[in-house]
Coordinates of C-alpha atoms and ligand atoms in Angstrom, one line a residue:
X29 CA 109.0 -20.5 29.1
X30 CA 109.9 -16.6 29.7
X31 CA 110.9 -14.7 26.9
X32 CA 114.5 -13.5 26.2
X33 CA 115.7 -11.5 29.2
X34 CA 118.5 -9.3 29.4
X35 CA 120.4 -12.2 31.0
X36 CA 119.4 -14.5 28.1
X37 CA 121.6 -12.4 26.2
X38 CA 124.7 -14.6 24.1
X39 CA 127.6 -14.3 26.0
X40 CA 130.7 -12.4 23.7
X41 CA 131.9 -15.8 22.9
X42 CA 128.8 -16.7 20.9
X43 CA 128.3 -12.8 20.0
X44 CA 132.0 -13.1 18.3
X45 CA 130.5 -16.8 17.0
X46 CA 127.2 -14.8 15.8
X47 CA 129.3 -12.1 14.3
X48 CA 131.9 -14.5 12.3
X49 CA 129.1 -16.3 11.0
X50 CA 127.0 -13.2 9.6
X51 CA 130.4 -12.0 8.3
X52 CA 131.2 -15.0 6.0
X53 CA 127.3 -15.5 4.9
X54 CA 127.4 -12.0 3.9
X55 CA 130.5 -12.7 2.2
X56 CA 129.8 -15.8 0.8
X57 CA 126.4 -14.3 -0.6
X58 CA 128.1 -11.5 -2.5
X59 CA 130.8 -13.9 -3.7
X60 CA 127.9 -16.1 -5.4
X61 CA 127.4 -12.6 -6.9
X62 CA 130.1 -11.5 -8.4
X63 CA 130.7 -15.4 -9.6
X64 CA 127.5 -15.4 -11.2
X65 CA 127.7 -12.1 -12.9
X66 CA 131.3 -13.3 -13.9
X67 CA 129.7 -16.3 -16.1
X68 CA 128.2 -13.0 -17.6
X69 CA 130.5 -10.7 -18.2
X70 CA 133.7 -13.3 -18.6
X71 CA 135.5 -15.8 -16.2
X72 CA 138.6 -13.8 -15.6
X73 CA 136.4 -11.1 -14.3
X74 CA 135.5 -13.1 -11.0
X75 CA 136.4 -11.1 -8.2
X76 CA 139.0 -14.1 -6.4
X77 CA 140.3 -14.9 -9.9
X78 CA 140.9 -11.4 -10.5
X79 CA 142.3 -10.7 -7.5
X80 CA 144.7 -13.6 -8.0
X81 CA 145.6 -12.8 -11.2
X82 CA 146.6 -9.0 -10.1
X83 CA 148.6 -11.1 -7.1
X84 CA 150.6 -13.0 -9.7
X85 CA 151.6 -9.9 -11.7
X86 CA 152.6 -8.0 -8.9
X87 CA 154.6 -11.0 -6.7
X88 CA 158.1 -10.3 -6.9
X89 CA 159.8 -13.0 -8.7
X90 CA 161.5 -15.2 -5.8
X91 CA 158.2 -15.1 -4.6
X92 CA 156.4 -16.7 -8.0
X93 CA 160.3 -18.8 -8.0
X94 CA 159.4 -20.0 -4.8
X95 CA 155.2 -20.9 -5.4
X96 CA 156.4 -23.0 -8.5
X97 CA 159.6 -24.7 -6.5
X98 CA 157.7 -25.7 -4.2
X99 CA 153.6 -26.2 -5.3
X100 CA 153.9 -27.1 -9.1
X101 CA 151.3 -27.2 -11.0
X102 CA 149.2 -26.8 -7.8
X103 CA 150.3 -23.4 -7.5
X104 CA 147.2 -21.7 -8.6
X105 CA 144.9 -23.5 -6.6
X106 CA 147.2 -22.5 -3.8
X107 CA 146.4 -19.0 -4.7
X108 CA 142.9 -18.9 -5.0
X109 CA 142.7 -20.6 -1.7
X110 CA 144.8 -18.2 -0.5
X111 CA 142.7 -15.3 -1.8
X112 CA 139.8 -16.9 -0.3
X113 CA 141.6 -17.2 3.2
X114 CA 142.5 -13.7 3.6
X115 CA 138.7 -13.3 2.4
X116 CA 137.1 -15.3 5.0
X117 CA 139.3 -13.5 7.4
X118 CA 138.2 -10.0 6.6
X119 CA 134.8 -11.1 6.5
X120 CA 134.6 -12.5 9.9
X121 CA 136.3 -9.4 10.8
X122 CA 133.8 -7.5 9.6
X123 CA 130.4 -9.3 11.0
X124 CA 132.1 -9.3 14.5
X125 CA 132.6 -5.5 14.1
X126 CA 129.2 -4.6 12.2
X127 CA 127.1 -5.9 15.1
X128 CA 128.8 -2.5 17.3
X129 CA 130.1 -1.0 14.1
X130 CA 127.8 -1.4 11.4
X131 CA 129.2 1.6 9.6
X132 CA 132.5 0.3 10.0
X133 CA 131.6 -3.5 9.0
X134 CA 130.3 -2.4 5.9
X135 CA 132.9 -0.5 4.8
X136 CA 135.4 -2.8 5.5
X137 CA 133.0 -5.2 3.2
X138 CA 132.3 -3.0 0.7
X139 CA 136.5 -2.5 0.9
X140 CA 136.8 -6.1 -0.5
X141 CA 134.6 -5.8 -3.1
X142 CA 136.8 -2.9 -4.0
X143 CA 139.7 -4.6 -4.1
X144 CA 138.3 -6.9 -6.7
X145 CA 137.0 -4.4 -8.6
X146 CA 140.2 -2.2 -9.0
X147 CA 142.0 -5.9 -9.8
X148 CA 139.5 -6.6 -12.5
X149 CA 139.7 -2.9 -14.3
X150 CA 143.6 -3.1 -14.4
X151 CA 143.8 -6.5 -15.5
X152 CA 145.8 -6.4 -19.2
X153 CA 143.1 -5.5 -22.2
X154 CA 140.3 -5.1 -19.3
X155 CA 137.0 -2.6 -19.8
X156 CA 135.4 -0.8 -17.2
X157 CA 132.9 -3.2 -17.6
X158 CA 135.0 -6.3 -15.9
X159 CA 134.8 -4.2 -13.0
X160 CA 131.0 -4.9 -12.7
X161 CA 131.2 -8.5 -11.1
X162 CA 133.3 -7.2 -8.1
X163 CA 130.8 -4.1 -7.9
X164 CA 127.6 -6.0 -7.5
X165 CA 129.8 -9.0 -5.1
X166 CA 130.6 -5.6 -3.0
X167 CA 126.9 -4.6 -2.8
X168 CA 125.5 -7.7 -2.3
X169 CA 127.9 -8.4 0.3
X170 CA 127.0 -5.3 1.9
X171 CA 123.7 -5.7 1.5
X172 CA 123.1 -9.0 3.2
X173 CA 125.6 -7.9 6.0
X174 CA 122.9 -4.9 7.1
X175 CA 120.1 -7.2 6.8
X176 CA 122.2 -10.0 9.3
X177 CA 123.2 -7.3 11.2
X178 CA 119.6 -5.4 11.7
X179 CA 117.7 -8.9 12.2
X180 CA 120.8 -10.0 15.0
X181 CA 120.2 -6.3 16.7
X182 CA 116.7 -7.4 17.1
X183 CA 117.1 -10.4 18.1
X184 CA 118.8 -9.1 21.0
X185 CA 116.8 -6.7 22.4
X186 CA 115.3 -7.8 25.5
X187 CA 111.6 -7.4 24.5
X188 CA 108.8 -10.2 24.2
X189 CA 109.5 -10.6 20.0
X190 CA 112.6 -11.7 20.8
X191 CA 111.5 -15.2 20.2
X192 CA 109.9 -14.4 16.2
X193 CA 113.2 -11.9 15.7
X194 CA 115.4 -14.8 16.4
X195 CA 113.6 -16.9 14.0
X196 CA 113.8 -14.0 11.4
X197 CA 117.5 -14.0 12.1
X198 CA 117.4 -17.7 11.6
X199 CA 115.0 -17.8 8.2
X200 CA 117.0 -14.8 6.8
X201 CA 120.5 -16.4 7.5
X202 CA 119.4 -19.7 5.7
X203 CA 117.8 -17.5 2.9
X204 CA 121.3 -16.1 2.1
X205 CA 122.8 -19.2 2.6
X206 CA 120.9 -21.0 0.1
X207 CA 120.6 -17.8 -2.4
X208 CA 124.1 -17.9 -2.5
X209 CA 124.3 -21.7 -3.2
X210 CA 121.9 -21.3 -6.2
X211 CA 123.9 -18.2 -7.1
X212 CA 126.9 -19.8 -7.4
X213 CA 125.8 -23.0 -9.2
X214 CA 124.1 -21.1 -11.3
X215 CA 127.5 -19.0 -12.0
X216 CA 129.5 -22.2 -12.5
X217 CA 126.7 -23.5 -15.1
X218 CA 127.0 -20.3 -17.1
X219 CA 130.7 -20.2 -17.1
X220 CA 130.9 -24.2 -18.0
X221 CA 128.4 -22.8 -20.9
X222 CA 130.0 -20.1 -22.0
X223 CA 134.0 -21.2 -21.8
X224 CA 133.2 -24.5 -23.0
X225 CA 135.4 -24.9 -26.3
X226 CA 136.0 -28.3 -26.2
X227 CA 132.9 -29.0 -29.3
X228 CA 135.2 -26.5 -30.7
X229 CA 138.3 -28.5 -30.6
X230 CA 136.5 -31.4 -31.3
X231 CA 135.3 -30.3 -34.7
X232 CA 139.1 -29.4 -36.0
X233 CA 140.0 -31.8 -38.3
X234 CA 143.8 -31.3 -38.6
X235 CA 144.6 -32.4 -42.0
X236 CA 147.9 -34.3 -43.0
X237 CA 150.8 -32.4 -43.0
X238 CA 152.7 -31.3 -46.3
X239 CA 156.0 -31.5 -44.8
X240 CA 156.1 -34.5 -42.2
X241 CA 158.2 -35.1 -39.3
X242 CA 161.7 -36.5 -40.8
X243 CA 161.3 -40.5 -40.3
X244 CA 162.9 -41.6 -36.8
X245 CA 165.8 -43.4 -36.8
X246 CA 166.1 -46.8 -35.7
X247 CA 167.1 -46.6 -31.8
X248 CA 165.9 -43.0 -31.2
X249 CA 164.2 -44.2 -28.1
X250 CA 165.1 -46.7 -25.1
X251 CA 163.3 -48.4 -22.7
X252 CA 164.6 -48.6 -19.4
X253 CA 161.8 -48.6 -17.0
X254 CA 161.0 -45.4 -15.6
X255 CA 162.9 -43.3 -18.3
X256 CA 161.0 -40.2 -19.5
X257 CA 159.3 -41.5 -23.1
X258 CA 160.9 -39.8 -25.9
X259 CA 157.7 -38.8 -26.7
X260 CA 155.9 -36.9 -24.0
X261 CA 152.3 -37.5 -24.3
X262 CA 149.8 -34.7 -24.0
X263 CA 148.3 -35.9 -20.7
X264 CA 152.0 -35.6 -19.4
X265 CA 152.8 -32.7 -20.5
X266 CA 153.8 -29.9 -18.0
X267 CA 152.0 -27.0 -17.8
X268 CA 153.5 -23.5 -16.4
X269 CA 151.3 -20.3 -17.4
X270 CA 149.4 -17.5 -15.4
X271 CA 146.1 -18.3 -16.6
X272 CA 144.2 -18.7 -13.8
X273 CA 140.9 -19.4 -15.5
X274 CA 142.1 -21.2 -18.9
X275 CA 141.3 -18.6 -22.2
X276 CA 138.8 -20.0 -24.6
X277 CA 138.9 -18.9 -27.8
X278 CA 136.7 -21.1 -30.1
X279 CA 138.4 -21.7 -33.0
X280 CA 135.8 -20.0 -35.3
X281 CA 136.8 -17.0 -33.4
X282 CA 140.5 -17.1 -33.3
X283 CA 142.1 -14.5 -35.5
X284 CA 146.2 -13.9 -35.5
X285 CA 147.1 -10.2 -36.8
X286 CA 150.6 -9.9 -37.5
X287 CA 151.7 -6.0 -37.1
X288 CA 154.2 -3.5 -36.1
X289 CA 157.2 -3.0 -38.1
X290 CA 156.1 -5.1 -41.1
X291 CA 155.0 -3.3 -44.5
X292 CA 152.3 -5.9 -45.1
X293 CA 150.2 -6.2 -41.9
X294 CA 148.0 -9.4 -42.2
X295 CA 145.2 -10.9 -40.2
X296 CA 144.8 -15.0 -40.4
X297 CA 141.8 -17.1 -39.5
X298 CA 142.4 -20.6 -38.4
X299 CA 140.5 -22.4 -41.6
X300 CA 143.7 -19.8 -43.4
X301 CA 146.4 -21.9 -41.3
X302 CA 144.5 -25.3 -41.9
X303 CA 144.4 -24.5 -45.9
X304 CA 148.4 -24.0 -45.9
X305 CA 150.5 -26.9 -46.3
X306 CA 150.9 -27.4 -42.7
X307 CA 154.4 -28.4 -41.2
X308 CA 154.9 -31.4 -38.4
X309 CA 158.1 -31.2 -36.3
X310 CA 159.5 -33.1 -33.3
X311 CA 160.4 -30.4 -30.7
X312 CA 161.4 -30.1 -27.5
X313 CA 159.9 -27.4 -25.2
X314 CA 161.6 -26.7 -21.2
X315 CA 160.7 -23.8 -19.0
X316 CA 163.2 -21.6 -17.6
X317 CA 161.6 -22.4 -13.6
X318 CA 163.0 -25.7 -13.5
X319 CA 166.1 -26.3 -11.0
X320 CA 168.9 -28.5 -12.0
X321 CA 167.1 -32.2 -13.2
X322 CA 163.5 -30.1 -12.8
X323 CA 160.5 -31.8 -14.6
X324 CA 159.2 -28.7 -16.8
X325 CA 159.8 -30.4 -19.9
X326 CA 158.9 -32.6 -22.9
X327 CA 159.3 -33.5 -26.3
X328 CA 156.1 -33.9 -28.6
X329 CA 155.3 -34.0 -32.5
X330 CA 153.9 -30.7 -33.5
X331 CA 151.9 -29.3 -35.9
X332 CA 151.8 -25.6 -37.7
X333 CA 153.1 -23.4 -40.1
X334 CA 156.3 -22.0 -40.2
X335 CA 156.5 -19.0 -38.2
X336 CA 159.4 -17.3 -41.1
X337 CA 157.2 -17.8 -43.5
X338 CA 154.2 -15.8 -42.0
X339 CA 156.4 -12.9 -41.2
X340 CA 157.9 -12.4 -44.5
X341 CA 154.2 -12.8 -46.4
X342 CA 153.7 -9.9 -43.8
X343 CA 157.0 -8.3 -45.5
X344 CA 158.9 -7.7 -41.6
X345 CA 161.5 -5.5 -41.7
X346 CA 165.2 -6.0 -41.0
X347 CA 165.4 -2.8 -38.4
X348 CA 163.2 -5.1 -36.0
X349 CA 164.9 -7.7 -33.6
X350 CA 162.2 -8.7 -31.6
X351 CA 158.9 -10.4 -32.2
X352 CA 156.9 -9.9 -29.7
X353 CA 153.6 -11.8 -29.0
X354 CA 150.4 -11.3 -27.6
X355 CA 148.0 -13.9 -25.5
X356 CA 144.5 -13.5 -25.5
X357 CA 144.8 -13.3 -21.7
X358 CA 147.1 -10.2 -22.4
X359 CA 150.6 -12.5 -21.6
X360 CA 153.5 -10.7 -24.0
X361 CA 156.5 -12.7 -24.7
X362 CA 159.4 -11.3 -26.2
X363 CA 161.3 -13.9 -28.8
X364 CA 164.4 -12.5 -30.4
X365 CA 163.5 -12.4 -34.4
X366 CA 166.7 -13.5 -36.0
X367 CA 166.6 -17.0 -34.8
X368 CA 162.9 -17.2 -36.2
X369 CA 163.7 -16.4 -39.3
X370 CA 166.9 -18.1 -39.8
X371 CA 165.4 -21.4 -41.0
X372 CA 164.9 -23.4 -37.7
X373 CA 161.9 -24.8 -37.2
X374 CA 159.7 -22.3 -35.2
X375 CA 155.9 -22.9 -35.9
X376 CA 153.0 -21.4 -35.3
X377 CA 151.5 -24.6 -34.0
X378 CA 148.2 -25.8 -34.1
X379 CA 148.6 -29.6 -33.3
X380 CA 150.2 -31.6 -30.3
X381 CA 150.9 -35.3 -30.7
X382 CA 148.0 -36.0 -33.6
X383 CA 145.9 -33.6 -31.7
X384 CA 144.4 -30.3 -31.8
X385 CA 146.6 -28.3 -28.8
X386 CA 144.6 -29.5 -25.1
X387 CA 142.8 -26.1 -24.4
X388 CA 145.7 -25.9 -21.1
X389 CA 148.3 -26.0 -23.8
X390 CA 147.0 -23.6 -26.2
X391 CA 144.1 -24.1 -28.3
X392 CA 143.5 -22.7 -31.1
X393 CA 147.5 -21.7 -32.0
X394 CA 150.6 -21.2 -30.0
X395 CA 154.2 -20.2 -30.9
X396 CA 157.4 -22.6 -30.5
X397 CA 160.6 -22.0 -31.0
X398 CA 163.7 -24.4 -31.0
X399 CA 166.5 -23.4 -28.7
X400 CA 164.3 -20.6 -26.3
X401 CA 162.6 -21.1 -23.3
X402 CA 159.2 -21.2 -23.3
X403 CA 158.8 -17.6 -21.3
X404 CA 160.7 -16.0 -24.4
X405 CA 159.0 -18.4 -27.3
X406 CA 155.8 -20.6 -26.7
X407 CA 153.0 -18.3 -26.3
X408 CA 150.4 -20.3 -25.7
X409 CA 146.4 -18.5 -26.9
X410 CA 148.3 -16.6 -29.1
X411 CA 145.9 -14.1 -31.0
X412 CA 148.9 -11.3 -32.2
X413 CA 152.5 -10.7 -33.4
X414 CA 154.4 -7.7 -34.0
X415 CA 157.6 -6.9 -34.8
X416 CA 159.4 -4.3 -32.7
X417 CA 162.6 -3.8 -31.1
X418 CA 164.0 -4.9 -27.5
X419 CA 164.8 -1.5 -26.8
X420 CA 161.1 -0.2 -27.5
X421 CA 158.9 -2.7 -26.1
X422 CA 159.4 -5.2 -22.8
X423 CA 157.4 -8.6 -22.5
X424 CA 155.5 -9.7 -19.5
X425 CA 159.0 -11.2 -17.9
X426 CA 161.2 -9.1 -19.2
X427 CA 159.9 -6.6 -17.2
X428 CA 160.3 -8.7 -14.4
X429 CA 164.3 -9.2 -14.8
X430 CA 164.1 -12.3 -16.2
X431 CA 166.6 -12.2 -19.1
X432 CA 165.2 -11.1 -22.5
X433 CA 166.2 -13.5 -25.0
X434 CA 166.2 -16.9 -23.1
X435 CA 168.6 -19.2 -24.7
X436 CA 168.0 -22.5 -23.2
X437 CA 171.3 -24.1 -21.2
X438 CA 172.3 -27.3 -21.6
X439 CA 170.8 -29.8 -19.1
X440 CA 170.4 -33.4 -18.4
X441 CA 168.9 -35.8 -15.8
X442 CA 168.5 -38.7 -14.1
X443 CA 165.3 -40.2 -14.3
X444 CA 166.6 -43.7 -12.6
X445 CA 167.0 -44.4 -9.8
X446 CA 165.0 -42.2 -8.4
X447 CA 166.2 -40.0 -4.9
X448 CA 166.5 -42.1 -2.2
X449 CA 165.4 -45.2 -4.0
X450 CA 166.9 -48.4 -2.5
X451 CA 168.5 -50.3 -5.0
X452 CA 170.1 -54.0 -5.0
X453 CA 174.0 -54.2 -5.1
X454 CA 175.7 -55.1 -8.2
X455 CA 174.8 -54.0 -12.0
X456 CA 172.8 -50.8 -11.3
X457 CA 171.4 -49.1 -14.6
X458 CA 171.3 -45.3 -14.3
X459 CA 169.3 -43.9 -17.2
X460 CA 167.8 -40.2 -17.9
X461 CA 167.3 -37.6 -20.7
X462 CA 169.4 -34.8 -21.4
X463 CA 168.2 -31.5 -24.0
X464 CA 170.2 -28.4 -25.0
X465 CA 167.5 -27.7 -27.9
X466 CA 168.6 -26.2 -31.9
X467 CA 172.6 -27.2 -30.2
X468 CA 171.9 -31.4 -29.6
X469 CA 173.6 -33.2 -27.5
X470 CA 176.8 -34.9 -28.4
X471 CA 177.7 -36.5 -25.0
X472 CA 176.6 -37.6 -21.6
X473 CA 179.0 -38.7 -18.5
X474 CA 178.1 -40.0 -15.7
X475 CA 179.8 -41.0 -12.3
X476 CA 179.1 -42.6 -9.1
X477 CA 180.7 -41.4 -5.3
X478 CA 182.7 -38.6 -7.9
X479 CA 184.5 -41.6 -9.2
X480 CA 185.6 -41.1 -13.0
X481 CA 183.5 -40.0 -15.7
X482 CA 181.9 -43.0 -17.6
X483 CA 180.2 -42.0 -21.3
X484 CA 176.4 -42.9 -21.1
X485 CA 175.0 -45.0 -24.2
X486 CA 172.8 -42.8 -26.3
X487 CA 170.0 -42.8 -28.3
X488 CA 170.1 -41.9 -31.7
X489 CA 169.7 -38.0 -32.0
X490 CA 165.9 -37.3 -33.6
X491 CA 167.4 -33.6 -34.2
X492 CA 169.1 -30.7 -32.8
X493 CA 165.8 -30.1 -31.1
X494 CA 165.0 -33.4 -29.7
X495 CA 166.3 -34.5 -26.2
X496 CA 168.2 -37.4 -25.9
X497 CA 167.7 -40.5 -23.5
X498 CA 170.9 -41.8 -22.3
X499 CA 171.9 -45.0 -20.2
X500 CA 174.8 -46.9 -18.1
X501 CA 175.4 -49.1 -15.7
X502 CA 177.5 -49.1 -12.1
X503 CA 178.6 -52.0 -10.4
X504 CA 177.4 -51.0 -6.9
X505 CA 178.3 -52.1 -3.5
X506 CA 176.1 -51.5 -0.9
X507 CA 176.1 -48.6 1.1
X508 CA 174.9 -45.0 -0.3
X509 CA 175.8 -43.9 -3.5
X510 CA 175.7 -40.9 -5.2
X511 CA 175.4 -40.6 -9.1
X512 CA 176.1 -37.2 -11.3
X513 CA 175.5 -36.5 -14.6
X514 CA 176.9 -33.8 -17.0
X515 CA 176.1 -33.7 -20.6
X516 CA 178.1 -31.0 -24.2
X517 CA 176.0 -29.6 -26.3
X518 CA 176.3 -30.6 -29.9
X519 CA 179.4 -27.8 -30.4
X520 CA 180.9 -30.2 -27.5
X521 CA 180.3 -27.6 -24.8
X522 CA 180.6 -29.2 -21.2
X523 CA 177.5 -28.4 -19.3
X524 CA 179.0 -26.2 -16.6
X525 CA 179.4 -27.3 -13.3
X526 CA 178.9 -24.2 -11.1
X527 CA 174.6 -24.3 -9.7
X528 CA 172.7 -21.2 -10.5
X529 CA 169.1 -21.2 -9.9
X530 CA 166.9 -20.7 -12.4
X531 CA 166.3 -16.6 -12.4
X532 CA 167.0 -14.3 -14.6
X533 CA 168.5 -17.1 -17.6
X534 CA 167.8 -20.7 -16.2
X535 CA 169.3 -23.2 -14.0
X536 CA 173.0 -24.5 -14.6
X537 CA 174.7 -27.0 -12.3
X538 CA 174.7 -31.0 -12.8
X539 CA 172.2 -32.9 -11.4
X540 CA 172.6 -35.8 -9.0
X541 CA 170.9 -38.9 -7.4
X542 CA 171.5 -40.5 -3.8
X543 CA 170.6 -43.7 -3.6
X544 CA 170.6 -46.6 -1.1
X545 CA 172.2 -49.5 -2.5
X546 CA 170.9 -52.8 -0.4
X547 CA 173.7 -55.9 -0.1
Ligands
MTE17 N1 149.7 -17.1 -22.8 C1 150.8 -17.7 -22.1 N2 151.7 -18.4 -22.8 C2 152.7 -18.9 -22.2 C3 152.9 -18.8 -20.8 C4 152.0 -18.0 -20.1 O1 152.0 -17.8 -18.9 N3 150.9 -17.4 -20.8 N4 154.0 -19.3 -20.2 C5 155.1 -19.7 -21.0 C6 156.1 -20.6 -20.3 S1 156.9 -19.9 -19.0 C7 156.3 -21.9 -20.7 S2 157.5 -22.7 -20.0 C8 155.4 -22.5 -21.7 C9 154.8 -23.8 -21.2 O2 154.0 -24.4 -22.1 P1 153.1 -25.6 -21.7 O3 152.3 -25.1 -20.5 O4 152.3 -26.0 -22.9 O5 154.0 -26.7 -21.3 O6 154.4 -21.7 -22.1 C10 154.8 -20.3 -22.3 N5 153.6 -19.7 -22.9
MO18 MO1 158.5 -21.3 -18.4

């Protein structure tokens, strides 16, 4: 067998094959990098999630409407694949250009790693030092892409060690793969190490609260099958946040500092909150993203301290009007201060349903407050409070037009039937929740092919900041069939008809159910 001729040489089809392939090894290999140094330094300092991150600040807010309308909890794994998309397509870019251009390739490589780097440094509260994961990805990347790239030049030259330099090609393509494999398992095992906190949670023994939950009256829940439970359990609860790597703060570690315009600053540790009398509420907590009948929303028995309380021990002072929080993943929400100190109850909560708060929802301590969307009240990983004014400081949404106080609307749904479900003909039960938290609900209509309004039966109000489940029933004939509801608040406001979306102050219209009713 002759050695590799000048005719032997790959065609461009495979050279562009050759090329795409050294492009996402070298890549991949300087990804494992900056992974593994990120289990190092901390998660949120991975290159992708950094980069995604930065991309959820800066996406216009139809545009971060639009990824939660229409992905939903799945909208961050959306993003990270589509960092990594745009990734691989750079990269393959760049090996098909290196083997010509290897200047060029490894710029446009060491350009990616760039990107990540300037993401990680300008992330909120970031060091110089959260750039380094990005910096050694780029590197690396580069690195292993002028290796490819020299061992693929000699494997083309038309001389008799063609045949070993295409075996080095081969050996030193596999060594990179499989480096990059162990690099990256090994930066998964550091992170799982590091971020673990869940022999944190486990330890906190919540103890029994000094003020419990008001007993429930008899009939404050119904059972119609396929009715959201009165009580939303933790497992069911919806999640909206930017986190794209989940904060963990062991609980150990946790310390809340209470600041700004307040003449007693004070800094509390979590065994401080668990030796208060702690307080245990029923509330209900809605986001401001969901459309008319959205599913952003639940009702659960919490556990905490009083947020009033804490800010007068810290002596806050009547010229603020805004109490703005801080995440430890650098999230600011802005919740207007009157309302938390007039008595309802906000908490500073530290339990969810008998539980410590699920790390996804918070863990160690995270603000509620009846009557506010969460974007302006539930700030989840909350590590600091300070009392300013809305003409001084804007929070993370705020700055994004989204309005600053965030008074939840008056909303209500219909659970069953479902869209489009086929139903028999006769007695059809339509049943649903309706919540227009710290106002209650007073009422609930409902009507079928914009027939008259028929009162829903209720369930017995839990509180002002409890949802209600509501039920009725249609006689049906068959055909398709349209059902409406409409709910007043407890001051017998009429949710309004006229369908906004959600941005800037929440969704408004009444929300409605086709069905197909079978004869
Ligand atoms: N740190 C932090 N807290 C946050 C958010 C966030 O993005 N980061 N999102 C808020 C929004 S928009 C809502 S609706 C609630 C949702 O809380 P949940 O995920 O526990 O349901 O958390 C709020 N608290
Ligand atoms: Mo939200």
């Amino acid at each position: 067998m002759p050695g590799m001729t000048t005719n032997d040489r790959p065609s461009s089809g495979a050279r562009v094959l050759i090329g795409a392939l050294v492009g996402i090894v070298a890549a991949g290999a300087g990804l494992a990098i900056g992974e593994l140094a990120a289990g190092f330094v901390s998660p949120e300092t991975s290159p992708v999630l950094a980069v995604g991150s930065a991309g959820i600040d800066l996406a216009p807010t139809p545009v971060k409407e639009f990824a939660i309308r229409t992905f939903g909890t799945a909208d961050k794994l959306v993003l990270v694949s589509g960092v990594l998309v745009v990734l691989v397509l750079a990269a393959v870019l760049a090996g098909i250009l290196a083997r010509t251009k290897l200047a060029l390739g490894s710029l446009l490589v060491a350009g990616l790693g760039l990107i990540g780097l300037l993401a990680a440094v300008t992330r909120p509260g970031a060091a110089l030092t959260d750039g380094v994961p990005s910096l050694l990805a780029g590197l690396a990347a580069v690195a292993v892409l002028v290796l490819l790239v020299r061992a693929w030049r000699r494997g083309e030259r038309p001389t008799a060690d063609a045949e070993p330099s295409r075996r080095a090609l081969l050996i030193a393509g596999t060594a990179s793969v499989a480096a990059a494999a162990v690099a990256a398992t090994a930066g998964r095992l550091v992170r799982a190490a590091t971020l673990d906190v869940s022999g944190s949670r486990a330890a906190v023994r919540l103890p029994k609260p000094a003020d419990p939950a008001p007993p429930l009256p008899a009939g404050y829940r119904t059972s119609v099958p396929g009715i959201s439970p009165f009580f939303t359990s933790n497992r069911d609860f919806y999640r909206v946040d930017t986190a794209l790597s989940l904060p963990a703060i062991p609980a150990e570690e946790w310390t809340l500092r209470i600041g700004g315009d307040v003449s007693r600053p004070i800094e509390l540790s979590f065994d401080d909150l668990l030796n208060r009398g702690l307080t245990e509420r029923d509330l209900t907590l809605s986001c401001v993203s969901n459309q008319v009948g959205g599913p952003y929303v639940g009702t659960t028995r919490w556990l905490g301290v009083p947020l009033g309380e804490l800010l007068r021990e810290a002596g806050v002072s009547g010229s603020s009007d805004q109490l703005l929080s801080r995440s430890e993943d650098g999230m600011t929400i802005g919740t207007p201060l009157e309302p938390v100190l007039d008595g309802r109850d906000a908490l500073l909560a530290i339990g969810m349903n008998g539980e410590p708060l699920p790390v996804e929802h918070g863990f160690p301590a995270r603000m509620i407050v009846p009557g506010f969307y969460g974007y302006t009240s539930a700030t989840k990983w909350v590590v600091e409070l300070t009392a300013t004014r809305f003409d001084q400081v804007q929070a993370y949404w705020t700055q994004r037009d989204w309005d600053p106080r965030g008074v939840v609307e008056t909303m209500s749904r219909i659970d069953v039937p479902r869209p489009l479900q086929r139903v028999r003909q006769g007695e059809v039960t339509v049943a649903g929740v309706a919540w227009a938290q710290h106002r209650g609900i007073s009422t609930v209509q409902v009507r079928m092919d914009g027939g008259p309004w028929q009162d829903a039966e209720l369930t017995e109000q839990v509180s002002a900041d409890t949802w209600r489940q509501w039920r009725t029933t249609f006689t049906a004939r068959p055909g398709t069939r349209r059902f409406e509801v409409r709910a007043a608040d407890g001051n017998g406001n009429l949710q309004p008809a006229k369908r906004t979306p959600p941005f800037p102050d929440g969704a408004t219209g009444w929300h409605s159910a086709v069905v197909t009713v079978t004869g």
